[in-house]
Short mmCIF file of C-alpha atoms in Angstrom, two decimals:
data_model
loop_
_atom_site.label_atom_id
_atom_site.label_comp_id
_atom_site.label_asym_id
_atom_site.label_seq_id
_atom_site.Cartn_x
_atom_site.Cartn_y
_atom_site.Cartn_z
CA MET M 195 95.83 160.82 25.44
CA GLY M 196 99.99 161.08 23.45
CA ASN M 197 100.95 158.96 20.83
CA SER M 198 103.41 157.00 22.79
CA ALA M 199 101.17 156.26 25.35
CA LEU M 200 98.94 154.18 22.92
CA LYS M 201 101.77 152.97 21.10
CA ALA M 202 102.90 151.37 24.45
CA HIS M 203 99.13 150.76 25.30
CA LEU M 204 98.83 149.09 21.76
CA GLU M 205 102.59 146.69 22.57
CA THR M 206 100.52 145.65 25.50
CA ALA M 207 98.53 144.25 23.20
CA GLN M 208 99.87 142.66 21.09
CA LYS M 209 101.56 140.65 24.08
CA THR M 210 98.87 140.04 26.51
CA GLY M 211 96.35 140.19 24.14
CA VAL M 212 93.58 142.51 26.35
CA PHE M 213 93.60 145.64 25.21
CA GLN M 214 92.22 148.32 27.96
CA LEU M 215 92.19 152.18 27.99
CA THR M 216 89.64 153.44 30.13
CA GLY M 217 88.26 156.93 31.19
CA LYS M 218 90.81 159.06 28.48
CA GLY M 219 87.83 161.08 26.62
CA LEU M 220 88.68 159.15 23.24
CA SER M 221 85.90 160.29 21.16
CA GLU M 222 86.72 157.26 18.53
CA PHE M 223 87.69 154.11 18.78
CA PRO M 224 91.63 153.71 18.30
CA GLU M 225 92.58 153.34 14.42
CA ASP M 226 95.99 151.38 15.69
CA LEU M 227 93.25 148.63 16.67
CA GLN M 228 92.55 147.63 13.01
CA LYS M 229 96.97 146.37 13.74
CA LEU M 230 95.88 144.02 16.40
CA ALA M 231 92.63 143.16 15.06
CA SER M 232 93.86 138.87 14.57
CA ASN M 233 95.05 138.60 18.25
CA LEU M 234 92.97 140.80 20.57
CA ARG M 235 90.48 138.28 22.82
CA THR M 236 89.31 141.33 25.59
CA ILE M 237 88.41 145.21 24.36
CA ASP M 238 87.45 148.09 27.12
CA LEU M 239 87.08 151.29 26.12
CA SER M 240 84.38 152.20 28.42
CA SER M 241 84.07 155.79 30.01
CA ASN M 242 84.26 158.10 27.54
CA LYS M 243 82.85 159.96 24.29
CA ILE M 244 82.67 157.40 22.00
CA GLU M 245 79.95 157.95 19.27
CA LEU M 246 80.92 155.83 17.03
CA LEU M 247 81.81 152.41 16.78
CA THR M 248 83.95 151.50 12.99
CA PRO M 249 82.49 148.64 11.30
CA VAL M 250 86.18 148.06 11.37
CA ILE M 251 84.67 145.73 14.12
CA GLY M 252 83.33 142.72 12.89
CA LYS M 253 86.79 142.23 11.82
CA PHE M 254 88.49 141.60 14.82
CA SER M 255 87.94 137.41 14.96
CA VAL M 256 89.32 135.85 17.88
CA LEU M 257 87.17 137.88 20.59
CA LYS M 258 85.44 136.97 23.07
CA SER M 259 84.73 140.08 25.27
CA LEU M 260 83.62 143.67 24.43
CA SER M 261 82.92 147.11 27.61
CA LEU M 262 82.25 150.22 26.46
CA ASN M 263 79.94 151.24 28.76
CA ASN M 264 79.90 154.97 29.17
CA ASN M 265 79.91 156.28 25.64
CA LYS M 266 78.45 158.93 24.01
CA LEU M 267 76.47 155.36 21.37
CA THR M 268 73.27 155.44 19.55
CA ALA M 269 73.97 152.73 17.89
CA LEU M 270 76.00 149.82 16.28
CA PRO M 271 77.63 148.85 13.37
CA GLU M 272 75.63 145.90 11.68
CA GLU M 273 79.61 144.51 11.32
CA LEU M 274 79.55 144.14 14.85
CA CYS M 275 77.79 140.86 14.23
CA LYS M 276 80.81 139.12 12.78
CA LEU M 277 82.53 138.50 15.32
CA LYS M 278 81.36 134.20 16.59
CA LYS M 279 83.43 134.24 19.55
CA LEU M 280 82.29 136.97 21.34
CA ASP M 281 80.43 135.96 24.92
CA THR M 282 79.86 139.09 26.21
CA LEU M 283 79.17 142.46 25.90
CA HIS M 284 78.78 145.54 27.61
CA LEU M 285 77.47 148.44 26.43
CA ASN M 286 75.66 149.24 29.94
CA GLY M 287 74.73 153.38 30.06
CA ASN M 288 74.71 154.38 26.60
CA HIS M 289 72.10 156.19 23.50
CA LEU M 290 71.40 153.20 22.57
CA ARG M 291 68.40 152.25 20.53
CA ARG M 292 67.83 149.59 18.80
CA LEU M 293 70.44 146.38 18.36
CA PRO M 294 71.33 145.68 14.59
CA ALA M 295 69.43 143.84 12.48
CA GLY M 296 71.66 140.51 12.55
CA PHE M 297 72.68 140.38 16.31
CA GLY M 298 71.21 137.22 16.47
CA GLN M 299 74.60 135.86 14.30
CA LEU M 300 76.42 136.33 18.05
CA SER M 301 76.20 132.26 18.87
CA ALA M 302 78.66 132.82 21.10
CA LEU M 303 77.14 135.07 23.18
CA LYS M 304 76.28 134.22 26.85
CA THR M 305 76.43 137.93 28.69
CA LEU M 306 75.36 141.34 27.46
CA SER M 307 74.87 144.34 29.98
CA LEU M 308 73.05 146.86 28.09
CA SER M 309 71.70 149.04 31.42
CA GLY M 310 71.47 152.10 31.02
CA ASN M 311 70.71 152.99 26.80
CA GLN M 312 67.13 154.01 25.09
CA LEU M 313 65.85 150.48 23.77
CA ARG M 314 62.14 151.07 23.79
CA THR M 315 61.41 146.96 23.43
CA VAL M 316 62.88 144.15 23.84
CA PRO M 317 64.98 143.63 21.11
CA THR M 318 63.44 140.12 19.43
CA GLN M 319 66.94 139.42 18.36
CA LEU M 320 68.02 138.02 21.48
CA CYS M 321 65.67 135.70 20.43
CA SER M 322 68.10 133.40 18.65
CA LEU M 323 71.06 133.29 20.96
CA ARG M 324 71.40 130.00 21.95
CA HIS M 325 73.95 130.57 24.60
CA LEU M 326 72.59 133.12 25.50
CA ASP M 327 72.26 133.68 29.37
CA VAL M 328 72.24 136.32 31.10
CA VAL M 329 70.81 139.85 29.78
CA ASP M 330 70.33 143.06 31.43
CA LEU M 331 68.30 145.10 30.02
CA SER M 332 67.46 147.44 32.94
CA LYS M 333 67.31 151.50 33.15
CA ASN M 334 66.19 151.70 29.75
CA GLN M 335 62.51 152.66 28.59
CA ILE M 336 60.81 149.60 27.33
CA GLN M 337 56.90 149.16 27.72
CA SER M 338 55.54 145.76 27.57
CA VAL M 339 57.43 142.03 27.19
CA PRO M 340 56.43 140.96 23.51
CA ASP M 341 55.65 137.06 23.00
CA ALA M 342 58.47 136.03 20.80
CA VAL M 343 60.21 136.00 24.65
CA GLU M 344 59.29 132.09 24.83
CA GLU M 345 62.44 131.62 22.83
CA LEU M 346 64.70 133.56 24.95
CA GLN M 347 67.06 131.24 26.15
CA ALA M 348 68.52 133.62 28.69
CA ILE M 349 68.73 132.40 32.97
CA GLU M 350 68.70 134.81 33.60
CA LEU M 351 66.59 138.16 32.55
CA ASN M 352 66.86 142.00 33.87
CA LEU M 353 63.50 144.47 33.43
CA ASN M 354 63.79 146.09 36.18
CA GLN M 355 63.48 149.65 36.24
CA ASN M 356 61.79 150.43 33.42
CA GLN M 357 57.96 151.50 32.16
CA ILE M 358 56.83 148.19 31.97
CA SER M 359 52.82 147.88 31.88
CA GLN M 360 52.20 144.80 30.12
CA ILE M 361 54.34 141.01 29.70
CA SER M 362 53.25 138.33 27.39
CA VAL M 363 52.42 135.00 29.21
CA GLN M 364 54.92 133.91 26.97
CA ILE M 365 57.17 134.76 29.50
CA SER M 366 56.28 131.46 31.27
CA HIS M 367 57.72 128.72 28.38
CA CYS M 368 61.39 130.03 28.40
CA PRO M 369 63.05 127.35 28.46
CA ARG M 370 66.07 127.97 30.98
CA LEU M 371 65.25 130.85 33.35
CA LYS M 372 65.00 131.88 36.64
CA VAL M 373 65.50 134.36 37.68
CA LEU M 374 63.84 137.43 35.92
CA ARG M 375 64.30 140.80 38.40
CA LEU M 376 61.06 143.40 37.25
CA GLU M 377 61.32 145.27 39.79
CA GLU M 378 60.20 149.48 39.88
CA ASN M 379 58.22 149.27 36.68
CA CYS M 380 54.59 149.70 36.26
CA LEU M 381 52.37 146.43 37.33
CA GLU M 382 49.31 145.99 38.21
CA LEU M 383 49.45 141.92 39.47
CA SER M 384 46.56 141.14 37.00
CA MET M 385 49.30 142.01 34.70
CA LEU M 386 51.38 139.80 35.29
CA PRO M 387 51.17 135.99 34.50
CA GLN M 388 50.00 133.10 36.92
CA SER M 389 51.51 131.40 34.97
CA ILE M 390 54.78 133.09 36.43
CA LEU M 391 54.55 131.24 39.35
CA SER M 392 52.20 128.36 38.88
CA ASP M 393 53.96 126.99 35.09
CA SER M 394 57.41 128.49 34.75
CA GLN M 395 60.34 127.61 35.73
CA ILE M 396 61.52 130.18 37.43
CA SER M 397 62.27 130.25 40.80
CA LEU M 398 63.70 134.25 41.64
CA LEU M 399 61.21 136.85 41.12
CA ALA M 400 61.59 140.02 42.28
CA VAL M 401 59.24 142.04 41.44
CA GLU M 402 59.35 145.39 44.57
CA GLY M 403 57.67 148.88 43.56
CA ASN M 404 56.01 148.59 41.30
CA LEU M 405 51.86 148.93 41.35
CA PHE M 406 50.88 145.93 43.58
CA GLU M 407 50.96 145.40 47.73
CA ILE M 408 53.81 142.16 47.04
CA LYS M 409 51.64 140.90 50.53
CA LYS M 410 48.70 140.26 47.22
CA LEU M 411 51.55 138.35 44.92
CA ARG M 412 52.23 136.44 48.12
CA GLU M 413 48.47 134.77 48.35
CA LEU M 414 48.34 133.76 44.70
CA GLU M 415 48.34 130.04 44.07
CA GLY M 416 51.86 129.28 42.88
CA TYR M 417 54.29 131.23 44.38
CA ASP M 418 55.40 129.00 47.34
CA LYS M 419 57.33 128.11 44.82
CA ILE M 420 59.11 131.67 44.34
CA SER M 421 61.79 133.17 46.62
#
């Protein structure tokens, strides 16, 4: 991509607070974006070939939305966790195995999409995010849901298309969880905590494509309160 084209995008972004450059084959975060660190609210660099997110990202102090879907990211810098105004983070279709240790400091985060990565566990850092509404962890390699999940504040948790065979009963204690998606996993009916049906806030439970017949689930006490 030519310098003149990038310059035009930067000039537009300076006026609008939005920088969008998708599907251009970029191999790195554009260095010149640093000049706009204090006024960019939205960055969308999806569908490129970015392997590393530069630590400079931590300087984008007013950034509210960051989209890096379909890149080649294998890790995220700790500096990302400095973005106190970030409320939307889309990282679908990368190669992420873990989140930074300080990820729970993203105190404004409401929407987090990590579908199609290489996560093996539900990141416990998510449990520190008090304003989280929607978490998409579908299409990863998650095998179990840990006890720590009871602290999760999300309203919707998508765990479709993982390898989950165990779920902590503590998931029933999630204070705001209304929608739980567990389609196409490795769950036996006996591994699905019955308290999800009888003693939780969950009103939509999606479990098609596991190791049991849905009609068996319908026979359990409490099923009539969920859809």
